[in-house]
Coordinates of N, CA and C in Angstrom, one line a residue:
M15 N 71.5 -0.2 44.6 CA 71.0 1.2 44.3 C 69.5 1.1 43.9
I16 N 69.2 0.2 43.0 CA 67.9 0.1 42.5 C 66.9 -0.3 43.6
Q17 N 67.4 -1.2 44.5 CA 66.6 -1.7 45.6 C 66.3 -0.6 46.5
K18 N 67.2 0.3 46.8 CA 66.9 1.5 47.6 C 65.9 2.4 47.1
V19 N 66.0 2.6 45.7 CA 65.0 3.5 45.1 C 63.6 2.9 45.2
L20 N 63.5 1.6 44.9 CA 62.2 0.9 45.0 C 61.6 1.0 46.4
R21 N 62.5 0.8 47.4 CA 62.1 0.8 48.8 C 61.5 2.2 49.1
G22 N 62.2 3.2 48.6 CA 61.8 4.6 48.9 C 60.4 4.9 48.3
C23 N 60.2 4.4 47.0 CA 58.9 4.7 46.4 C 57.8 3.9 47.1
C24 N 58.1 2.7 47.5 CA 57.1 2.0 48.3 C 56.7 2.7 49.6
A25 N 57.7 3.2 50.2 CA 57.5 3.9 51.5 C 56.6 5.1 51.3
R26 N 56.9 5.9 50.2 CA 56.1 7.1 49.9 C 54.7 6.7 49.6
L27 N 54.5 5.6 48.8 CA 53.1 5.2 48.4 C 52.4 4.8 49.7
A28 N 53.1 4.1 50.6 CA 52.4 3.7 51.8 C 52.0 4.8 52.7
A29 N 52.7 5.9 52.6 CA 52.4 7.1 53.4 C 51.2 7.9 52.9
L30 N 50.9 7.7 51.6 CA 49.7 8.5 51.0 C 48.4 8.0 51.6
P31 N 47.5 9.0 51.8 CA 46.2 8.6 52.4 C 45.4 7.7 51.4
R32 N 44.8 6.7 51.9 CA 44.1 5.7 51.1 C 42.7 6.2 50.8
R33 N 42.2 6.0 49.6 CA 40.9 6.4 49.2 C 40.1 5.1 48.9
T34 N 39.0 5.1 49.5 CA 38.1 3.9 49.2 C 37.2 4.2 48.0
I35 N 37.4 3.4 47.0 CA 36.6 3.5 45.8 C 35.5 2.5 45.7
T36 N 34.3 3.0 45.7 CA 33.2 2.1 45.7 C 32.5 2.2 44.3
A37 N 32.2 1.1 43.8 CA 31.5 1.2 42.5 C 30.0 1.6 42.6
A38 N 29.6 2.5 41.8 CA 28.3 3.1 41.8 C 27.3 2.0 41.4
R39 N 26.3 1.9 42.2 CA 25.2 0.9 41.9 C 24.4 1.3 40.6
P40 N 24.3 0.4 39.7 CA 23.5 0.8 38.6 C 22.0 1.0 38.9
R41 N 21.4 2.0 38.3 CA 20.0 2.3 38.6 C 19.2 1.2 38.0
A42 N 18.2 0.8 38.8 CA 17.3 -0.2 38.3 C 16.4 0.4 37.2
R43 N 16.4 -0.3 36.1 CA 15.6 0.2 34.9 C 14.2 -0.2 35.1
R44 N 13.3 0.8 34.9 CA 11.9 0.6 35.1 C 11.2 0.1 33.8
T45 N 10.6 -1.0 33.9 CA 10.0 -1.5 32.7 C 8.6 -0.9 32.6
A46 N 8.4 -0.2 31.5 CA 7.1 0.5 31.2 C 6.1 -0.4 30.7
H47 N 4.9 -0.2 31.1 CA 3.8 -1.0 30.5 C 3.6 -0.6 29.1
P48 N 3.2 -1.6 28.2 CA 3.1 -1.3 26.8 C 2.2 -0.1 26.5
L49 N 1.2 0.2 27.3 CA 0.3 1.3 27.0 C 0.6 2.5 27.9
E50 N 1.7 2.4 28.7 CA 2.0 3.5 29.6 C 2.9 4.5 28.8
T51 N 2.4 5.6 28.4 CA 3.1 6.6 27.6 C 2.5 7.9 27.9
R52 N 2.7 8.9 27.0 CA 2.1 10.2 27.2 C 0.6 10.1 27.2
P53 N -0.1 11.1 27.9 CA -1.5 11.0 28.0 C -2.2 11.0 26.6
M54 N -1.6 11.7 25.6 CA -2.2 11.8 24.3 C -1.2 11.7 23.3
S55 N -1.4 10.8 22.3 CA -0.5 10.7 21.2 C -1.3 10.1 20.0
L56 N -0.6 9.8 18.9 CA -1.3 9.3 17.8 C -1.5 7.8 17.9
T57 N -1.0 7.1 19.0 CA -1.2 5.7 19.2 C -2.0 5.4 20.5
V58 N -1.8 6.3 21.5 CA -2.4 6.0 22.8 C -3.1 7.3 23.3
F59 N -4.3 7.2 23.8 CA -5.0 8.3 24.3 C -5.6 7.9 25.7
N60 N -5.1 8.7 26.7 CA -5.6 8.4 28.1 C -5.4 7.0 28.5
G61 N -4.3 6.4 28.1 CA -4.0 5.0 28.5 C -4.7 4.0 27.7
L62 N -5.4 4.3 26.7 CA -6.1 3.4 25.8 C -5.6 3.5 24.4
P63 N -5.8 2.5 23.6 CA -5.4 2.6 22.2 C -6.2 3.7 21.5
A64 N -5.5 4.6 20.8 CA -6.1 5.7 20.2 C -7.0 5.3 19.0
H65 N -6.7 4.1 18.4 CA -7.4 3.6 17.3 C -8.9 3.6 17.5
V66 N -9.3 3.2 18.7 CA -10.7 3.0 19.1 C -11.4 4.4 19.1
L67 N -10.6 5.5 19.3 CA -11.2 6.8 19.3 C -11.2 7.4 17.8
F68 N -10.1 7.2 17.1 CA -10.0 7.8 15.8 C -11.0 7.2 14.8
V69 N -11.4 5.9 15.0 CA -12.3 5.3 14.0 C -13.7 6.0 14.0
H70 N -14.1 6.6 15.2 CA -15.3 7.3 15.2 C -15.3 8.6 14.3
F71 N -14.2 9.2 14.2 CA -14.1 10.3 13.2 C -14.2 9.9 11.8
V72 N -13.6 8.7 11.4 CA -13.7 8.2 10.1 C -15.2 7.8 9.8
I73 N -15.8 7.1 10.8 CA -17.2 6.7 10.6 C -18.1 7.8 10.3
V74 N -17.9 9.0 10.9 CA -18.7 10.1 10.8 C -18.3 10.9 9.5
L75 N -17.1 11.2 9.3 CA -16.6 12.1 8.3 C -16.8 11.5 6.9
V76 N -16.5 10.2 6.7 CA -16.6 9.7 5.4 C -18.1 9.7 4.8
P77 N -19.1 9.2 5.6 CA -20.4 9.3 5.0 C -20.9 10.8 4.9
L78 N -20.5 11.7 5.8 CA -20.9 13.1 5.7 C -20.3 13.7 4.5
S79 N -19.0 13.5 4.2 CA -18.4 14.0 3.0 C -19.0 13.5 1.8
A80 N -19.3 12.2 1.8 CA -19.9 11.5 0.6 C -21.3 12.2 0.3
L81 N -22.1 12.4 1.4 CA -23.4 13.0 1.2 C -23.3 14.4 0.7
A82 N -22.4 15.2 1.3 CA -22.2 16.6 0.8 C -21.8 16.6 -0.6
L83 N -20.9 15.7 -1.0 CA -20.4 15.7 -2.4 C -21.5 15.4 -3.4
V84 N -22.4 14.4 -3.1 CA -23.5 14.0 -4.0 C -24.4 15.2 -4.1
V85 N -24.8 15.8 -3.0 CA -25.7 16.9 -3.0 C -25.2 18.1 -3.8
C86 N -23.9 18.4 -3.6 CA -23.3 19.5 -4.4 C -23.1 19.2 -5.8
A87 N -22.9 18.0 -6.1 CA -22.7 17.6 -7.6 C -24.0 17.6 -8.3
L88 N -25.1 17.2 -7.6 CA -26.4 17.2 -8.3 C -27.1 18.6 -8.2
W89 N -26.7 19.4 -7.2 CA -27.4 20.7 -7.0 C -26.3 21.8 -6.9
P90 N -25.9 22.4 -8.0 CA -24.8 23.4 -8.0 C -25.1 24.5 -7.0
E91 N -26.3 24.9 -6.8 CA -26.6 26.0 -5.9 C -26.2 25.6 -4.5
G92 N -26.4 24.3 -4.1 CA -25.9 23.8 -2.8 C -24.4 23.9 -2.7
A93 N -23.7 23.7 -3.8 CA -22.2 23.8 -3.7 C -21.8 25.2 -3.5
R94 N -22.5 26.2 -4.1 CA -22.2 27.6 -3.9 C -22.5 28.0 -2.5
R95 N -23.6 27.5 -2.0 CA -24.0 27.9 -0.6 C -23.0 27.3 0.4
L96 N -22.5 26.1 0.2 CA -21.6 25.5 1.1 C -20.2 26.2 1.0
G97 N -19.9 26.5 -0.2 CA -18.6 27.2 -0.5 C -17.4 26.3 -0.1
V98 N -16.5 26.8 0.6 CA -15.2 26.1 0.9 C -15.4 25.0 1.9
V99 N -16.6 25.0 2.5 CA -16.9 23.9 3.5 C -16.7 22.5 2.9
L100 N -17.2 22.4 1.7 CA -17.1 21.1 1.0 C -15.7 20.5 0.9
P101 N -14.7 21.3 0.3 CA -13.4 20.7 0.2 C -12.7 20.6 1.5
V102 N -13.0 21.5 2.5 CA -12.4 21.4 3.8 C -12.9 20.2 4.5
L103 N -14.1 19.9 4.4 CA -14.7 18.7 5.0 C -14.0 17.4 4.4
A104 N -13.9 17.4 3.1 CA -13.3 16.3 2.4 C -11.8 16.2 2.8
L105 N -11.1 17.3 3.0 CA -9.7 17.3 3.4 C -9.6 16.7 4.8
L106 N -10.4 17.1 5.7 CA -10.4 16.5 7.1 C -10.6 15.0 7.0
T107 N -11.5 14.6 6.1 CA -11.8 13.1 6.0 C -10.5 12.4 5.5
L108 N -9.9 13.0 4.5 CA -8.7 12.4 3.9 C -7.6 12.3 5.0
L109 N -7.4 13.3 5.8 CA -6.4 13.3 6.8 C -6.7 12.3 7.9
S110 N -7.9 12.1 8.2 CA -8.3 11.2 9.3 C -8.0 9.8 9.0
V111 N -8.0 9.4 7.7 CA -7.8 8.0 7.4 C -6.4 7.5 7.7
P112 N -5.3 8.2 7.2 CA -4.0 7.7 7.6 C -3.7 7.7 9.1
V113 N -4.2 8.7 9.8 CA -4.0 8.8 11.2 C -4.7 7.6 11.9
T114 N -5.8 7.2 11.5 CA -6.5 6.1 12.1 C -5.8 4.8 11.7
T115 N -5.4 4.6 10.5 CA -4.7 3.4 10.1 C -3.4 3.3 10.8
H116 N -2.7 4.4 11.0 CA -1.4 4.3 11.7 C -1.6 3.8 13.2
A117 N -2.7 4.4 13.8 CA -3.0 3.9 15.2 C -3.4 2.5 15.2
G118 N -4.1 2.0 14.1 CA -4.5 0.7 14.0 C -3.3 -0.3 13.8
E119 N -2.3 0.1 13.0 CA -1.1 -0.7 12.8 C -0.4 -0.9 14.1
W120 N -0.3 0.2 14.9 CA 0.3 0.1 16.2 C -0.5 -0.9 17.1
L121 N -1.8 -0.8 17.1 CA -2.6 -1.7 17.9 C -2.4 -3.1 17.4
E122 N -2.3 -3.3 16.1 CA -2.1 -4.7 15.6 C -0.8 -5.3 16.1
D123 N 0.2 -4.5 16.3 CA 1.5 -5.0 16.8 C 1.4 -5.3 18.2
H124 N 0.4 -4.8 19.0 CA 0.3 -5.0 20.4 C -0.8 -6.0 20.8
V125 N -1.3 -6.7 19.9 CA -2.3 -7.7 20.2 C -1.9 -9.0 19.5
G126 N -2.5 -10.1 19.9 CA -2.2 -11.4 19.3 C -2.5 -11.4 17.9
S127 N -1.8 -12.3 17.1 CA -2.1 -12.5 15.7 C -3.4 -13.2 15.6
D128 N -4.2 -12.7 14.7 CA -5.6 -13.3 14.5 C -6.0 -13.0 13.0
P129 N -6.5 -14.0 12.3 CA -7.0 -13.8 10.9 C -8.0 -12.7 10.8
L130 N -8.9 -12.5 11.7 CA -9.9 -11.5 11.7 C -9.2 -10.1 11.8
I131 N -8.2 -10.0 12.6 CA -7.5 -8.7 12.8 C -6.8 -8.4 11.5
R132 N -6.1 -9.4 10.9 CA -5.4 -9.1 9.6 C -6.4 -8.7 8.5
R133 N -7.5 -9.3 8.5 CA -8.5 -9.0 7.5 C -9.0 -7.5 7.7
H134 N -9.2 -7.2 8.9 CA -9.6 -5.8 9.2 C -8.5 -4.8 8.8
A135 N -7.3 -5.1 9.1 CA -6.2 -4.2 8.7 C -6.1 -4.1 7.2
E136 N -6.3 -5.2 6.4 CA -6.2 -5.1 5.0 C -7.3 -4.2 4.4
L137 N -8.5 -4.4 5.0 CA -9.6 -3.5 4.5 C -9.4 -2.1 4.8
G138 N -8.8 -1.8 6.0 CA -8.5 -0.5 6.4 C -7.5 0.2 5.5
D139 N -6.6 -0.5 5.0 CA -5.6 0.1 4.1 C -6.2 0.5 2.7
G140 N -7.3 -0.1 2.4 CA -8.0 0.2 1.1 C -8.9 1.4 1.2
L141 N -9.0 2.1 2.3 CA -9.9 3.2 2.4 C -9.3 4.5 1.9
L142 N -8.0 4.6 2.0 CA -7.3 5.9 1.6 C -7.6 6.3 0.1
P143 N -7.6 5.4 -0.9 CA -7.9 5.8 -2.2 C -9.3 6.4 -2.3
W144 N -10.3 5.8 -1.6 CA -11.6 6.3 -1.7 C -11.7 7.7 -1.0
A145 N -11.0 7.9 0.1 CA -11.0 9.2 0.7 C -10.3 10.2 -0.2
G146 N -9.3 9.8 -0.9 CA -8.6 10.7 -1.9 C -9.5 11.1 -3.0
G147 N -10.3 10.1 -3.5 CA -11.3 10.4 -4.5 C -12.4 11.4 -4.1
L148 N -12.8 11.2 -2.8 CA -13.8 12.2 -2.3 C -13.2 13.6 -2.3
F149 N -11.9 13.7 -1.9 CA -11.3 15.1 -1.8 C -11.2 15.7 -3.2
V150 N -10.7 14.9 -4.1 CA -10.5 15.4 -5.5 C -11.8 15.9 -6.1
L151 N -12.8 15.1 -6.0 CA -14.1 15.4 -6.6 C -14.7 16.6 -5.8
A152 N -14.6 16.7 -4.5 CA -15.1 17.8 -3.8 C -14.4 19.1 -4.2
L153 N -13.1 19.0 -4.4 CA -12.4 20.2 -4.8 C -12.8 20.6 -6.2
A154 N -13.0 19.7 -7.1 CA -13.5 20.0 -8.5 C -14.9 20.6 -8.5
V155 N -15.8 20.0 -7.7 CA -17.2 20.5 -7.7 C -17.2 21.9 -7.1
W156 N -16.4 22.1 -6.0 CA -16.4 23.5 -5.4 C -15.8 24.5 -6.4
W157 N -14.7 24.1 -7.0 CA -14.1 25.1 -8.0 C -15.0 25.4 -9.1
T158 N -15.6 24.4 -9.7 CA -16.5 24.6 -10.8 C -17.7 25.4 -10.4
A159 N -18.3 25.1 -9.3 CA -19.5 25.9 -8.8 C -19.1 27.4 -8.6
G160 N -17.9 27.6 -8.1 CA -17.4 29.0 -7.8 C -17.2 29.7 -9.1
R161 N -16.7 29.1 -10.1 CA -16.5 29.8 -11.4 C -17.8 30.0 -12.1
R162 N -18.7 29.1 -12.0 CA -20.0 29.2 -12.6 C -20.8 30.3 -11.9
G163 N -20.7 30.4 -10.6 CA -21.4 31.4 -9.9 C -20.8 32.8 -10.1
S164 N -19.5 32.9 -10.4 CA -18.9 34.2 -10.6 C -19.2 34.7 -12.1
G165 N -19.7 33.9 -12.9 CA -20.1 34.3 -14.3 C -19.0 33.9 -15.3
R166 N -17.8 33.4 -14.9 CA -16.8 33.1 -15.9 C -17.1 31.9 -16.7
M167 N -18.0 31.0 -16.1 CA -18.4 29.8 -16.9 C -19.9 29.8 -17.2
R168 N -20.5 31.0 -17.1 CA -21.9 31.1 -17.4 C -22.1 31.0 -18.9
P169 N -22.9 30.1 -19.4 CA -23.1 29.9 -20.9 C -23.7 31.2 -21.5
S170 N -23.2 31.5 -22.7 CA -23.7 32.7 -23.5 C -24.7 32.3 -24.5
G171 N -24.9 31.0 -24.7 CA -25.9 30.5 -25.7 C -26.3 29.1 -25.4
S172 N -27.2 28.6 -26.3 CA -27.7 27.2 -26.1 C -26.6 26.2 -26.3
A173 N -25.6 26.5 -27.2 CA -24.5 25.6 -27.5 C -23.6 25.5 -26.3
A174 N -23.3 26.6 -25.7 CA -22.4 26.5 -24.5 C -23.1 25.8 -23.4
W175 N -24.4 26.1 -23.2 CA -25.2 25.4 -22.1 C -25.2 23.9 -22.4
T176 N -25.4 23.5 -23.6 CA -25.5 22.1 -24.0 C -24.1 21.4 -23.7
A177 N -23.0 22.1 -24.0 CA -21.7 21.6 -23.8 C -21.4 21.4 -22.3
S178 N -22.0 22.2 -21.4 CA -21.7 22.1 -20.0 C -22.5 20.9 -19.3
V179 N -23.6 20.5 -20.0 CA -24.4 19.4 -19.4 C -23.6 18.1 -19.3
P180 N -22.8 17.6 -20.3 CA -22.0 16.4 -20.1 C -21.1 16.5 -18.9
V181 N -20.5 17.7 -18.7 CA -19.5 17.8 -17.6 C -20.2 17.6 -16.3
R182 N -21.4 18.2 -16.1 CA -22.1 18.1 -14.9 C -22.6 16.6 -14.7
V183 N -23.0 16.0 -15.8 CA -23.4 14.6 -15.7 C -22.3 13.7 -15.2
V184 N -21.1 13.9 -15.9 CA -19.9 13.0 -15.5 C -19.5 13.3 -14.1
A185 N -19.6 14.5 -13.6 CA -19.2 14.9 -12.2 C -20.2 14.2 -11.3
A186 N -21.5 14.3 -11.6 CA -22.5 13.7 -10.8 C -22.3 12.2 -10.7
V187 N -22.1 11.5 -11.8 CA -21.9 10.1 -11.8 C -20.7 9.7 -11.0
L188 N -19.6 10.4 -11.2 CA -18.3 10.1 -10.4 C -18.6 10.3 -9.0
A189 N -19.3 11.3 -8.6 CA -19.6 11.6 -7.2 C -20.4 10.5 -6.6
L190 N -21.4 10.0 -7.3 CA -22.2 8.9 -6.8 C -21.4 7.6 -6.6
V191 N -20.6 7.3 -7.6 CA -19.8 6.1 -7.5 C -18.8 6.2 -6.4
V192 N -18.0 7.3 -6.3 CA -17.0 7.4 -5.2 C -17.7 7.5 -3.8
A193 N -18.8 8.2 -3.7 CA -19.5 8.3 -2.5 C -20.1 6.9 -2.0
A194 N -20.7 6.2 -2.9 CA -21.2 4.9 -2.6 C -20.1 3.9 -2.2
G195 N -19.0 4.0 -3.0 CA -17.9 3.1 -2.7 C -17.2 3.3 -1.4
S196 N -17.1 4.6 -1.0 CA -16.4 5.0 0.2 C -17.3 4.6 1.4
V197 N -18.6 4.8 1.3 CA -19.5 4.4 2.4 C -19.6 2.9 2.6
V198 N -19.6 2.1 1.5 CA -19.6 0.7 1.5 C -18.3 0.2 2.2
E199 N -17.2 0.8 1.8 CA -15.9 0.4 2.3 C -15.8 0.7 3.8
V200 N -16.3 1.8 4.3 CA -16.4 2.0 5.7 C -17.2 1.0 6.4
Y201 N -18.3 0.6 5.8 CA -19.2 -0.4 6.5 C -18.4 -1.7 6.6
R202 N -17.7 -2.1 5.5 CA -17.0 -3.4 5.5 C -15.9 -3.4 6.6
I203 N -15.2 -2.2 6.7 CA -14.1 -2.1 7.7 C -14.7 -2.2 9.1
G204 N -15.8 -1.4 9.3 CA -16.4 -1.5 10.6 C -16.9 -2.8 11.0
D205 N -17.5 -3.5 10.0 CA -18.0 -4.9 10.3 C -16.9 -5.8 10.7
S206 N -15.8 -5.8 9.9 CA -14.6 -6.7 10.2 C -14.0 -6.3 11.5
G207 N -13.9 -5.0 11.8 CA -13.4 -4.6 13.1 C -14.2 -5.1 14.3
A208 N -15.5 -5.0 14.2 CA -16.4 -5.5 15.2 C -16.3 -7.0 15.4
K209 N -16.2 -7.7 14.3 CA -16.0 -9.2 14.4 C -14.6 -9.5 15.1
A210 N -13.6 -8.7 14.7 CA -12.3 -9.0 15.3 C -12.2 -8.7 16.8
A211 N -13.0 -7.7 17.2 CA -13.0 -7.4 18.6 C -13.9 -8.2 19.5
W212 N -15.0 -8.7 18.9 CA -16.0 -9.3 19.7 C -16.4 -10.7 19.4
H213 N -15.7 -11.3 18.4 CA -16.1 -12.7 18.0 C -16.0 -13.7 19.1
D214 N -15.1 -13.5 20.1 CA -15.0 -14.4 21.2 C -15.0 -13.7 22.5
G215 N -15.5 -12.5 22.5 CA -15.5 -11.6 23.7 C -16.8 -11.6 24.5
F216 N -17.7 -12.4 24.2 CA -19.0 -12.4 24.9 C -19.5 -13.8 25.0
S217 N -20.5 -14.0 25.9 CA -21.1 -15.3 26.0 C -22.5 -15.3 25.3
R218 N -22.7 -16.3 24.5 CA -24.0 -16.4 23.8 C -25.2 -16.7 24.6
T219 N -24.9 -17.1 25.9 CA -26.0 -17.3 26.8 C -25.9 -16.3 27.9
A220 N -27.0 -15.9 28.6 CA -27.0 -14.9 29.6 C -26.2 -15.4 30.8
V221 N -25.4 -14.5 31.3 CA -24.5 -14.7 32.5 C -25.3 -14.4 33.7
H222 N -25.5 -15.3 34.6 CA -26.2 -15.1 35.9 C -25.2 -14.7 37.0
H223 N -25.5 -13.6 37.6 CA -24.6 -13.1 38.6 C -25.2 -13.5 40.0
G224 N -24.3 -13.5 41.0 CA -24.7 -14.0 42.3 C -25.8 -13.2 42.9
D225 N -25.8 -11.9 42.6 CA -26.8 -11.0 43.3 C -28.1 -10.9 42.6
D226 N -28.3 -11.7 41.5 CA -29.5 -11.7 40.8 C -30.6 -12.4 41.6
D227 N -31.8 -11.9 41.5 CA -32.9 -12.6 42.2 C -33.3 -13.9 41.5

């Protein structure tokens, strides 16, 4: 009895139309080039490392903010004329530093290990406190100049005027120290970056090309 049932099931299965099952071919994964990404990002711009572009903003903004801070700290009328431009400029400087260092860290991970590159990265990490000092002092100088210009801090006598002199002197000294320190730090970073990029990238003797006379 069981054999008859099995034979009947086998006959029915044999009568069913057969379907050919083919395994889908896996799609070939495309290996992207390390620099092949979006046209513009915080690490790559137009197919090139964005760090080499962002450093130009830092090189311009830090000395410019330092100069504006010193002028406004020594010349309150200049701070009133610049107005909110001073703290906004310092804020842009502050924001440009971590963006540049982030792009630099990405670039460091995509080039060979080198002591000069590591030295450049270490110096770059030390610029943020200087940029923060520029912003804080710029904000303080702008706020003080605005209050003094509106009359709320205008001295009513010689005692009040004498009391305001030490504040201006301290602000001017701090501005000079932070401005000088930030500019020197930018120079050190740029010098180390140039050495890391070009220390073995050129010939010390002139290269003669075949088409030279």
